[in-house]
DNA sequence: GATGAATGAGGGTTCATTCAT
DNA sequence: TATGAATGAACCCTCATTCAT
């Protein structure tokens, strides 16, 4: 009996940070960093406010942990996809976009992008941290995929450095819009259609052998 | 004359709102809506805190006025460009993008997009206002340009509703990134190159007769 | 023509304080001293805020002037009634009560009592002023009427000093309640019935030869 | 033990509300609702401003709690007196008046009446609350006592509805005057004499068999 | 005399953070 | 380890008062 109790407590103890991070992600995304009360984060995680400070030095550190927790695994996976991929780069492109959507975009974690845009100014350190740990890796990934396509003669020769951002933009925006719909949009964007349209236009703009999508030209 | 302008009691009812709006835009963009102190806005405009309230009912109304002041003229102008345009839709596309960049993107006003993404959740009324007064008009504009191109057989048949957002995304993101560079980026994006790349890829993705840019295909 | 204009202005100038006092009485009574904005007083009087300060040194002085303006004439008149009265003191009592009601209680000025209770603590000088200029005269008046009745053998021998306040209380309260009804009462007191009841009970309590009102004893 | 009470981190969740209510009553009565700074209330209770908000949602709720805390017990007790009373209604009347004086009038709580008159206009919700929770009960109580006297043939037939207010008035006024004396009166009313006089006049006005008080008639 | 733009101190309220228990 | 009572700095907004015109 006592043993079980201890075990439960012990397991509890190790689960705490995860529970707090999950609660924090939920509320940060829903309400924004500033508007999120640590009281509510603690309550949602089922602990008291004081406990939060046992695991995270302050609100900012909690934010950083939320970013790390939610972005790193998805990046690992995406890098894996690129490394393993064989075949036409258009397919790799599609797979990456769709995979990212399934792994992040369709998730609460999609709101992190918005959060960062919002708070970059107020918390330069967080912005730098995010740039180091997330943006750089993401951009490197896209670069690899693009360069692979160009090297294989499947993509046109484009300015890789700029193309990375141009390519990332519609996805980041979709995540942002999708996150904030409840608040302002009456006619929500349908993510699936949006992504199809994006891939259609973008691939057509990129391919050496354009494939005219729905219509036969 | 100039000396008068410095006077404490200078009666400048006409100039005040503009000065306050300019100061507010500066600080809102730099620090975010929440983190901006009205005290600082007033100080930057060279007046006392109370004066601000002679011209704007509260912080939220000030924000709305900032949006109106900075976006409406640019939208007017862009609509004018579309209405007057004759010739190939690719040129219209280029002109619109570059015009918007010159008129807004290259300006402090570029930060408004970021502000809205950040604060949409916390201030639904502002989000609704922005959607009504800015987003709707912007989207309608892009729709007109797209449909014009399709009708004239210059653009492929794409799903207009989604394409609007896909096309707007890279520009909105550029404005956002460009605004927040100081805080987080080490390798800033060059707007001109970015826009060239965007136009190159997306226009080619849209055109019936793709013109493969720098390389001969 | 010019002469007329000047005349009108001149007349205006002399009327200003009265207009301001009337506006101030209205708003003080309706909203309380603190909640009344000098801006609104000025607006109601049809002048600008600055003008108010040409006639009254500050808000407190305006308050004192309002008291003086509205109470002194009614007191003069009531003293006159006592001085002139001949006949039974019960009739004098009735006449005084009803006269006061017609002259003050039924008027915006009735609210001044409430104002004073509210602000006595915050503005001791106003309280002292009111006590000197109003309460003392009012009490002296009641004392004269009481003592007249006792001296003529019409009233019982009562402790004059206390009876003054006991007699004043129901009238002051009626003015107060009547003023604040809109805000809190659902079943408003009917002033006429209330005064009848007050006179019935208190007069019977004072008289040597009680006249039992509605019922024959 | 006593030392513990002085500690900064003394956990006194149970005692706090009472201490805060006592401090609030003191200051509200002394300075009025508006003029009382929550900072001062907190300081007087020996806590910081923030602590106040752990126990009361806002200033208005604090006020309502002050009313409840101080009036409800006295009303309970008075109702009990009526319920238990046997014997002549004149004695009940005396007991009620004197009991109320001992329980409320002689207390800081006496100032609550004044507060309400003063603030009824500015805070309608408080006025409604007070009317519901205090005035109605008080009036019902007086009504019962009056009707009891009439039913037993001890009091004259008077218009109960009006008599209630006429009767309450002198007591409410005494509480008000007694509270604000420090500020304005030079010749304070002696509550005991005042109440004697009031009871004397009022009972004589009410009784079927008048008892001529101090003097033999 | 009259105006009204400008001032700036002041107060209610919130919430990240602390620390005795 | 966990708690939650307590803190206090910070900010939006109001409004009596001033004074250049």
JSON list of N, CA and C in Angstrom, two decimals, chain A residues 72-114:
[
{"chain": "A", "resi": 72, "resn": "UNK", "atom": "N", "xyz": [11.09, 20.53, -31.14]},
{"chain": "A", "resi": 72, "resn": "UNK", "atom": "CA", "xyz": [12.25, 19.68, -31.41]},
{"chain": "A", "resi": 72, "resn": "UNK", "atom": "C", "xyz": [11.87, 18.31, -31.99]},
{"chain": "A", "resi": 73, "resn": "UNK", "atom": "N", "xyz": [10.90, 17.59, -31.40]},
{"chain": "A", "resi": 73, "resn": "UNK", "atom": "CA", "xyz": [10.57, 16.27, -31.95]},
{"chain": "A", "resi": 73, "resn": "UNK", "atom": "C", "xyz": [10.12, 16.34, -33.40]},
{"chain": "A", "resi": 74, "resn": "UNK", "atom": "N", "xyz": [9.31, 17.35, -33.73]},
{"chain": "A", "resi": 74, "resn": "UNK", "atom": "CA", "xyz": [8.81, 17.47, -35.09]},
{"chain": "A", "resi": 74, "resn": "UNK", "atom": "C", "xyz": [9.96, 17.73, -36.06]},
{"chain": "A", "resi": 75, "resn": "UNK", "atom": "N", "xyz": [10.92, 18.53, -35.62]},
{"chain": "A", "resi": 75, "resn": "UNK", "atom": "CA", "xyz": [12.08, 18.80, -36.47]},
{"chain": "A", "resi": 75, "resn": "UNK", "atom": "C", "xyz": [12.90, 17.54, -36.67]},
{"chain": "A", "resi": 76, "resn": "UNK", "atom": "N", "xyz": [13.10, 16.80, -35.59]},
{"chain": "A", "resi": 76, "resn": "UNK", "atom": "CA", "xyz": [13.83, 15.53, -35.70]},
{"chain": "A", "resi": 76, "resn": "UNK", "atom": "C", "xyz": [13.20, 14.66, -36.78]},
{"chain": "A", "resi": 77, "resn": "UNK", "atom": "N", "xyz": [11.90, 14.55, -36.68]},
{"chain": "A", "resi": 77, "resn": "UNK", "atom": "CA", "xyz": [11.20, 13.68, -37.59]},
{"chain": "A", "resi": 77, "resn": "UNK", "atom": "C", "xyz": [11.31, 14.15, -39.04]},
{"chain": "A", "resi": 78, "resn": "UNK", "atom": "N", "xyz": [11.16, 15.45, -39.23]},
{"chain": "A", "resi": 78, "resn": "UNK", "atom": "CA", "xyz": [11.24, 15.98, -40.59]},
{"chain": "A", "resi": 78, "resn": "UNK", "atom": "C", "xyz": [12.62, 15.74, -41.19]},
{"chain": "A", "resi": 79, "resn": "UNK", "atom": "N", "xyz": [13.63, 15.93, -40.37]},
{"chain": "A", "resi": 79, "resn": "UNK", "atom": "CA", "xyz": [14.99, 15.70, -40.87]},
{"chain": "A", "resi": 79, "resn": "UNK", "atom": "C", "xyz": [15.15, 14.24, -41.28]},
{"chain": "A", "resi": 80, "resn": "UNK", "atom": "N", "xyz": [14.52, 13.41, -40.51]},
{"chain": "A", "resi": 80, "resn": "UNK", "atom": "CA", "xyz": [14.57, 11.99, -40.83]},
{"chain": "A", "resi": 80, "resn": "UNK", "atom": "C", "xyz": [13.92, 11.71, -42.18]},
{"chain": "A", "resi": 81, "resn": "UNK", "atom": "N", "xyz": [12.80, 12.36, -42.42]},
{"chain": "A", "resi": 81, "resn": "UNK", "atom": "CA", "xyz": [12.08, 12.17, -43.69]},
{"chain": "A", "resi": 81, "resn": "UNK", "atom": "C", "xyz": [12.98, 12.53, -44.86]},
{"chain": "A", "resi": 82, "resn": "UNK", "atom": "N", "xyz": [13.63, 13.65, -44.76]},
{"chain": "A", "resi": 82, "resn": "UNK", "atom": "CA", "xyz": [14.53, 14.07, -45.86]},
{"chain": "A", "resi": 82, "resn": "UNK", "atom": "C", "xyz": [15.64, 13.07, -46.07]},
{"chain": "A", "resi": 83, "resn": "UNK", "atom": "N", "xyz": [16.23, 12.66, -44.94]},
{"chain": "A", "resi": 83, "resn": "UNK", "atom": "CA", "xyz": [17.38, 11.76, -45.04]},
{"chain": "A", "resi": 83, "resn": "UNK", "atom": "C", "xyz": [17.01, 10.46, -45.74]},
{"chain": "A", "resi": 84, "resn": "UNK", "atom": "N", "xyz": [15.81, 9.98, -45.44]},
{"chain": "A", "resi": 84, "resn": "UNK", "atom": "CA", "xyz": [15.40, 8.68, -45.98]},
{"chain": "A", "resi": 84, "resn": "UNK", "atom": "C", "xyz": [14.82, 8.76, -47.39]},
{"chain": "A", "resi": 85, "resn": "UNK", "atom": "N", "xyz": [14.43, 9.94, -47.83]},
{"chain": "A", "resi": 85, "resn": "UNK", "atom": "CA", "xyz": [13.64, 10.02, -49.05]},
{"chain": "A", "resi": 85, "resn": "UNK", "atom": "C", "xyz": [14.40, 9.62, -50.30]},
{"chain": "A", "resi": 86, "resn": "UNK", "atom": "N", "xyz": [13.72, 8.88, -51.10]},
{"chain": "A", "resi": 86, "resn": "UNK", "atom": "CA", "xyz": [14.23, 8.57, -52.45]},
{"chain": "A", "resi": 86, "resn": "UNK", "atom": "C", "xyz": [13.11, 8.89, -53.42]},
{"chain": "A", "resi": 87, "resn": "UNK", "atom": "N", "xyz": [13.47, 9.21, -54.64]},
{"chain": "A", "resi": 87, "resn": "UNK", "atom": "CA", "xyz": [12.45, 9.51, -55.63]},
{"chain": "A", "resi": 87, "resn": "UNK", "atom": "C", "xyz": [12.38, 11.00, -55.94]},
{"chain": "A", "resi": 88, "resn": "UNK", "atom": "N", "xyz": [11.31, 11.41, -56.62]},
{"chain": "A", "resi": 88, "resn": "UNK", "atom": "CA", "xyz": [11.20, 12.76, -57.13]},
{"chain": "A", "resi": 88, "resn": "UNK", "atom": "C", "xyz": [11.07, 13.78, -55.98]},
{"chain": "A", "resi": 89, "resn": "UNK", "atom": "N", "xyz": [11.72, 14.92, -56.15]},
{"chain": "A", "resi": 89, "resn": "UNK", "atom": "CA", "xyz": [11.71, 15.93, -55.09]},
{"chain": "A", "resi": 89, "resn": "UNK", "atom": "C", "xyz": [10.33, 16.54, -54.89]},
{"chain": "A", "resi": 90, "resn": "UNK", "atom": "N", "xyz": [9.52, 16.52, -55.91]},
{"chain": "A", "resi": 90, "resn": "UNK", "atom": "CA", "xyz": [8.16, 17.04, -55.74]},
{"chain": "A", "resi": 90, "resn": "UNK", "atom": "C", "xyz": [7.43, 16.22, -54.67]},
{"chain": "A", "resi": 91, "resn": "UNK", "atom": "N", "xyz": [7.67, 14.95, -54.69]},
{"chain": "A", "resi": 91, "resn": "UNK", "atom": "CA", "xyz": [7.03, 14.10, -53.69]},
{"chain": "A", "resi": 91, "resn": "UNK", "atom": "C", "xyz": [7.59, 14.38, -52.29]},
{"chain": "A", "resi": 92, "resn": "UNK", "atom": "N", "xyz": [8.89, 14.60, -52.24]},
{"chain": "A", "resi": 92, "resn": "UNK", "atom": "CA", "xyz": [9.50, 14.95, -50.95]},
{"chain": "A", "resi": 92, "resn": "UNK", "atom": "C", "xyz": [8.87, 16.23, -50.41]},
{"chain": "A", "resi": 93, "resn": "UNK", "atom": "N", "xyz": [8.73, 17.17, -51.32]},
{"chain": "A", "resi": 93, "resn": "UNK", "atom": "CA", "xyz": [8.14, 18.46, -50.94]},
{"chain": "A", "resi": 93, "resn": "UNK", "atom": "C", "xyz": [6.74, 18.26, -50.35]},
{"chain": "A", "resi": 94, "resn": "UNK", "atom": "N", "xyz": [5.94, 17.50, -51.09]},
{"chain": "A", "resi": 94, "resn": "UNK", "atom": "CA", "xyz": [4.59, 17.22, -50.61]},
{"chain": "A", "resi": 94, "resn": "UNK", "atom": "C", "xyz": [4.62, 16.52, -49.26]},
{"chain": "A", "resi": 95, "resn": "UNK", "atom": "N", "xyz": [5.47, 15.57, -49.12]},
{"chain": "A", "resi": 95, "resn": "UNK", "atom": "CA", "xyz": [5.53, 14.80, -47.89]},
{"chain": "A", "resi": 95, "resn": "UNK", "atom": "C", "xyz": [5.94, 15.67, -46.70]},
{"chain": "A", "resi": 96, "resn": "UNK", "atom": "N", "xyz": [6.92, 16.54, -46.98]},
{"chain": "A", "resi": 96, "resn": "UNK", "atom": "CA", "xyz": [7.37, 17.42, -45.90]},
{"chain": "A", "resi": 96, "resn": "UNK", "atom": "C", "xyz": [6.23, 18.35, -45.44]},
{"chain": "A", "resi": 97, "resn": "UNK", "atom": "N", "xyz": [5.60, 18.96, -46.40]},
{"chain": "A", "resi": 97, "resn": "UNK", "atom": "CA", "xyz": [4.52, 19.90, -46.06]},
{"chain": "A", "resi": 97, "resn": "UNK", "atom": "C", "xyz": [3.42, 19.19, -45.29]},
{"chain": "A", "resi": 98, "resn": "UNK", "atom": "N", "xyz": [2.97, 18.07, -45.84]},
{"chain": "A", "resi": 98, "resn": "UNK", "atom": "CA", "xyz": [1.88, 17.36, -45.20]},
{"chain": "A", "resi": 98, "resn": "UNK", "atom": "C", "xyz": [2.29, 16.80, -43.84]},
{"chain": "A", "resi": 99, "resn": "UNK", "atom": "N", "xyz": [3.50, 16.31, -43.79]},
{"chain": "A", "resi": 99, "resn": "UNK", "atom": "CA", "xyz": [3.99, 15.78, -42.52]},
{"chain": "A", "resi": 99, "resn": "UNK", "atom": "C", "xyz": [4.05, 16.86, -41.46]},
{"chain": "A", "resi": 100, "resn": "UNK", "atom": "N", "xyz": [4.57, 17.98, -41.84]},
{"chain": "A", "resi": 100, "resn": "UNK", "atom": "CA", "xyz": [4.63, 19.10, -40.89]},
{"chain": "A", "resi": 100, "resn": "UNK", "atom": "C", "xyz": [3.24, 19.50, -40.43]},
{"chain": "A", "resi": 101, "resn": "UNK", "atom": "N", "xyz": [2.34, 19.49, -41.35]},
{"chain": "A", "resi": 101, "resn": "UNK", "atom": "CA", "xyz": [0.98, 19.86, -40.97]},
{"chain": "A", "resi": 101, "resn": "UNK", "atom": "C", "xyz": [0.40, 18.87, -39.97]},
{"chain": "A", "resi": 102, "resn": "UNK", "atom": "N", "xyz": [0.60, 17.59, -40.27]},
{"chain": "A", "resi": 102, "resn": "UNK", "atom": "CA", "xyz": [0.06, 16.57, -39.37]},
{"chain": "A", "resi": 102, "resn": "UNK", "atom": "C", "xyz": [0.74, 16.63, -38.01]},
{"chain": "A", "resi": 103, "resn": "UNK", "atom": "N", "xyz": [2.04, 16.88, -38.03]},
{"chain": "A", "resi": 103, "resn": "UNK", "atom": "CA", "xyz": [2.84, 16.80, -36.80]},
{"chain": "A", "resi": 103, "resn": "UNK", "atom": "C", "xyz": [2.77, 18.06, -35.97]},
{"chain": "A", "resi": 104, "resn": "UNK", "atom": "N", "xyz": [2.62, 19.20, -36.61]},
{"chain": "A", "resi": 104, "resn": "UNK", "atom": "CA", "xyz": [2.63, 20.47, -35.88]},
{"chain": "A", "resi": 104, "resn": "UNK", "atom": "C", "xyz": [1.41, 21.32, -36.19]},
{"chain": "A", "resi": 105, "resn": "UNK", "atom": "N", "xyz": [1.20, 21.56, -37.47]},
{"chain": "A", "resi": 105, "resn": "UNK", "atom": "CA", "xyz": [0.18, 22.53, -37.85]},
{"chain": "A", "resi": 105, "resn": "UNK", "atom": "C", "xyz": [-1.19, 22.20, -37.32]},
{"chain": "A", "resi": 106, "resn": "UNK", "atom": "N", "xyz": [-1.47, 20.94, -37.27]},
{"chain": "A", "resi": 106, "resn": "UNK", "atom": "CA", "xyz": [-2.80, 20.50, -36.86]},
{"chain": "A", "resi": 106, "resn": "UNK", "atom": "C", "xyz": [-2.91, 20.40, -35.33]},
{"chain": "A", "resi": 107, "resn": "UNK", "atom": "N", "xyz": [-1.92, 20.93, -34.67]},
{"chain": "A", "resi": 107, "resn": "UNK", "atom": "CA", "xyz": [-1.75, 20.73, -33.23]},
{"chain": "A", "resi": 107, "resn": "UNK", "atom": "C", "xyz": [-1.78, 22.07, -32.52]},
{"chain": "A", "resi": 108, "resn": "UNK", "atom": "N", "xyz": [-1.97, 22.03, -31.24]},
{"chain": "A", "resi": 108, "resn": "UNK", "atom": "CA", "xyz": [-1.86, 23.26, -30.45]},
{"chain": "A", "resi": 108, "resn": "UNK", "atom": "C", "xyz": [-0.52, 23.94, -30.71]},
{"chain": "A", "resi": 109, "resn": "UNK", "atom": "N", "xyz": [0.49, 23.12, -30.97]},
{"chain": "A", "resi": 109, "resn": "UNK", "atom": "CA", "xyz": [1.82, 23.68, -31.16]},
{"chain": "A", "resi": 109, "resn": "UNK", "atom": "C", "xyz": [1.90, 24.66, -32.32]},
{"chain": "A", "resi": 110, "resn": "UNK", "atom": "N", "xyz": [0.90, 24.58, -33.21]},
{"chain": "A", "resi": 110, "resn": "UNK", "atom": "CA", "xyz": [0.88, 25.51, -34.34]},
{"chain": "A", "resi": 110, "resn": "UNK", "atom": "C", "xyz": [0.85, 26.95, -33.86]},
{"chain": "A", "resi": 111, "resn": "UNK", "atom": "N", "xyz": [0.30, 27.17, -32.67]},
{"chain": "A", "resi": 111, "resn": "UNK", "atom": "CA", "xyz": [0.18, 28.51, -32.15]},
{"chain": "A", "resi": 111, "resn": "UNK", "atom": "C", "xyz": [1.49, 29.13, -31.72]},
{"chain": "A", "resi": 112, "resn": "UNK", "atom": "N", "xyz": [2.52, 28.30, -31.60]},
{"chain": "A", "resi": 112, "resn": "UNK", "atom": "CA", "xyz": [3.80, 28.82, -31.13]},
{"chain": "A", "resi": 112, "resn": "UNK", "atom": "C", "xyz": [4.37, 29.87, -32.07]},
{"chain": "A", "resi": 113, "resn": "UNK", "atom": "N", "xyz": [4.18, 29.68, -33.35]},
{"chain": "A", "resi": 113, "resn": "UNK", "atom": "CA", "xyz": [4.67, 30.67, -34.32]},
{"chain": "A", "resi": 113, "resn": "UNK", "atom": "C", "xyz": [4.08, 32.03, -34.02]},
{"chain": "A", "resi": 114, "resn": "UNK", "atom": "N", "xyz": [2.79, 32.03, -33.83]},
{"chain": "A", "resi": 114, "resn": "UNK", "atom": "CA", "xyz": [2.12, 33.29, -33.55]},
{"chain": "A", "resi": 114, "resn": "UNK", "atom": "C", "xyz": [2.66, 33.91, -32.27]}
]
